[in-house]
């Protein structure tokens, strides 16, 4: 997992979520993925969305570290 773009096991989960949404027709090219997260799933999702050309909006609790917030921006 350390070789994943985000360095997390959650990268694989994020890729599965996006691929599943594509296969079900829930997201189209140029679409937007919205996720509520407190951690690495959002980072993985941001990487996957960027690589596939989707917009990604992440909602995080105010209690998250500034480092994580900055990484997702």
Coordinates of N, CA and C in Angstrom, one line a residue:
X1 N 0.8 -1.2 0.0 CA 0.0 0.0 0.0 C 0.9 1.3 0.0
X2 N 2.1 1.2 0.5 CA 2.9 2.4 0.5 C 3.2 2.9 -0.9
X3 N 3.0 2.1 -1.9 CA 3.2 2.5 -3.3 C 2.0 3.2 -3.9
X4 N 0.9 3.2 -3.2 CA -0.3 3.9 -3.7 C 0.0 5.4 -3.7
X5 N -0.7 6.1 -4.6 CA -0.4 7.6 -4.7 C -0.6 8.3 -3.4
X6 N -1.6 8.0 -2.6 CA -1.8 8.7 -1.3 C -1.1 8.0 -0.2
X7 N -0.4 6.8 -0.5 CA 0.3 6.1 0.6 C -0.6 5.4 1.6
X8 N -1.8 5.2 1.2 CA -2.8 4.6 2.2 C -3.6 3.5 1.6
X9 N -4.0 2.5 2.5 CA -4.8 1.4 2.0 C -6.2 2.0 1.5
X10 N -6.5 3.2 1.9 CA -7.8 3.8 1.5 C -7.8 4.2 0.1
X11 N -6.6 4.3 -0.6 CA -6.6 4.6 -2.0 C -7.3 3.6 -2.8
X12 N -7.2 2.3 -2.5 CA -7.8 1.2 -3.2 C -9.3 1.3 -3.0
X13 N -9.8 1.6 -1.8 CA -11.2 1.8 -1.5 C -11.8 2.9 -2.4
X14 N -11.1 4.0 -2.4 CA -11.5 5.2 -3.2 C -11.6 4.8 -4.7
X15 N -10.6 4.1 -5.2 CA -10.7 3.7 -6.6 C -11.9 2.8 -6.9
X16 N -12.2 1.9 -6.0 CA -13.3 1.0 -6.1 C -14.6 1.8 -6.1
X17 N -14.7 2.8 -5.2 CA -16.0 3.6 -5.1 C -16.2 4.3 -6.5
X18 N -15.2 4.9 -7.0 CA -15.3 5.7 -8.3 C -15.6 4.7 -9.4
X19 N -14.9 3.6 -9.5 CA -15.2 2.7 -10.6 C -16.6 2.1 -10.5
X20 N -17.1 1.8 -9.3 CA -18.4 1.3 -9.1 C -19.4 2.3 -9.6
X21 N -19.2 3.6 -9.2 CA -20.1 4.7 -9.6 C -20.1 4.8 -11.1
X22 N -19.0 4.7 -11.7 CA -18.9 4.8 -13.2 C -19.7 3.6 -13.9
X23 N -19.5 2.4 -13.4 CA -20.2 1.2 -13.9 C -21.7 1.3 -13.8
X24 N -22.1 1.9 -12.7 CA -23.6 2.1 -12.4 C -24.2 3.3 -13.1
X25 N -23.3 4.1 -13.7 CA -23.8 5.3 -14.4 C -24.2 6.4 -13.4
X26 N -23.6 6.4 -12.2 CA -23.9 7.4 -11.2 C -23.0 8.6 -11.4
X27 N -22.0 8.5 -12.2 CA -21.1 9.7 -12.4 C -20.7 9.7 -13.9
X28 N -20.7 10.9 -14.4 CA -20.3 11.0 -15.8 C -19.0 11.8 -15.9
X29 N -18.4 11.8 -17.1 CA -17.2 12.6 -17.3 C -17.4 14.1 -16.9
X30 N -16.5 14.6 -16.1 CA -16.6 16.0 -15.7 C -17.4 16.1 -14.4
X31 N -18.0 15.0 -13.9 CA -18.9 15.1 -12.8 C -18.2 15.4 -11.5
X32 N -18.9 15.5 -10.4 CA -18.4 15.9 -9.1 C -18.7 14.8 -8.1
X33 N -17.7 14.4 -7.3 CA -17.8 13.5 -6.3 C -17.8 14.3 -5.0
X34 N -18.8 14.0 -4.1 CA -18.9 14.7 -2.8 C -18.7 13.7 -1.7
X35 N -17.8 13.9 -0.8 CA -17.5 12.9 0.3 C -17.4 13.6 1.6
X36 N -18.0 13.1 2.6 CA -17.7 13.5 4.0 C -16.7 12.6 4.6
X37 N -15.6 13.1 5.1 CA -14.5 12.2 5.6 C -13.7 12.9 6.7
X38 N -13.1 12.1 7.5 CA -12.2 12.7 8.5 C -10.8 12.2 8.3
X39 N -10.5 11.6 7.1 CA -9.2 11.0 7.0 C -8.7 10.7 5.6
X40 N -8.1 9.5 5.6 CA -7.3 9.1 4.4 C -8.2 8.7 3.2
X41 N -9.5 8.4 3.4 CA -10.4 8.0 2.3 C -10.5 9.3 1.4
X42 N -10.7 10.4 2.0 CA -10.8 11.7 1.3 C -9.6 12.0 0.5
X43 N -8.4 11.7 1.0 CA -7.2 11.9 0.3 C -7.1 11.0 -0.9
X44 N -7.4 9.7 -0.7 CA -7.4 8.8 -1.8 C -8.4 9.1 -2.9
X45 N -9.6 9.6 -2.4 CA -10.7 9.9 -3.4 C -10.2 11.2 -4.2
X46 N -9.6 12.1 -3.6 CA -9.1 13.3 -4.3 C -8.1 12.9 -5.4
X47 N -7.2 12.0 -5.0 CA -6.2 11.5 -6.0 C -6.9 10.8 -7.2
X48 N -7.9 9.9 -6.9 CA -8.6 9.1 -7.9 C -9.4 10.1 -8.8
X49 N -10.1 11.0 -8.2 CA -10.9 11.9 -9.0 C -10.1 12.8 -9.9
X50 N -9.0 13.3 -9.4 CA -8.1 14.1 -10.2 C -7.5 13.3 -11.4
X51 N -7.1 12.1 -11.1 CA -6.6 11.3 -12.2 C -7.6 10.9 -13.3
X52 N -8.9 10.9 -12.9 CA -10.0 10.5 -13.8 C -10.7 11.7 -14.4
X53 N -10.4 12.9 -13.9 CA -11.0 14.1 -14.5 C -12.3 14.5 -13.8
X54 N -12.5 14.0 -12.6 CA -13.7 14.4 -11.8 C -13.4 15.5 -10.8
X55 N -14.4 16.4 -10.5 CA -14.2 17.3 -9.4 C -14.4 16.6 -8.2
X56 N -13.9 17.0 -7.1 CA -14.0 16.4 -5.8 C -14.2 17.4 -4.7
X57 N -15.3 17.3 -4.0 CA -15.6 18.1 -2.8 C -15.6 17.3 -1.6
X58 N -14.7 17.7 -0.6 CA -14.5 17.0 0.6 C -15.0 17.8 1.8
X59 N -15.9 17.3 2.6 CA -16.4 17.9 3.8 C -15.7 17.2 5.0
X60 N -15.0 18.0 5.8 CA -14.3 17.5 7.0 C -14.7 18.1 8.3
X61 N -14.6 17.4 9.4 CA -14.9 18.1 10.7 C -13.8 19.1 11.0
X62 N -14.2 20.1 11.7 CA -13.3 21.2 12.1 C -12.1 20.7 13.0
X63 N -12.2 19.5 13.5 CA -11.2 19.0 14.4 C -10.0 18.4 13.6
X64 N -10.0 18.4 12.3 CA -8.9 17.8 11.6 C -7.7 18.7 11.6
X65 N -6.5 18.0 11.5 CA -5.3 18.8 11.5 C -5.2 19.7 10.3
X66 N -4.5 20.8 10.5 CA -4.3 21.7 9.4 C -3.5 21.0 8.2
X67 N -2.6 20.1 8.5 CA -1.9 19.4 7.5 C -2.8 18.6 6.6
X68 N -3.8 17.9 7.1 CA -4.7 17.2 6.3 C -5.6 18.1 5.5
X69 N -6.0 19.2 6.1 CA -6.8 20.2 5.3 C -6.0 20.8 4.2
X70 N -4.8 21.1 4.4 CA -3.9 21.7 3.4 C -3.7 20.7 2.3
X71 N -3.5 19.4 2.6 CA -3.2 18.4 1.6 C -4.4 18.2 0.7
X72 N -5.6 18.4 1.2 CA -6.8 18.2 0.4 C -7.1 19.4 -0.5
X73 N -6.6 20.5 -0.1 CA -6.8 21.7 -0.9 C -6.0 21.6 -2.2

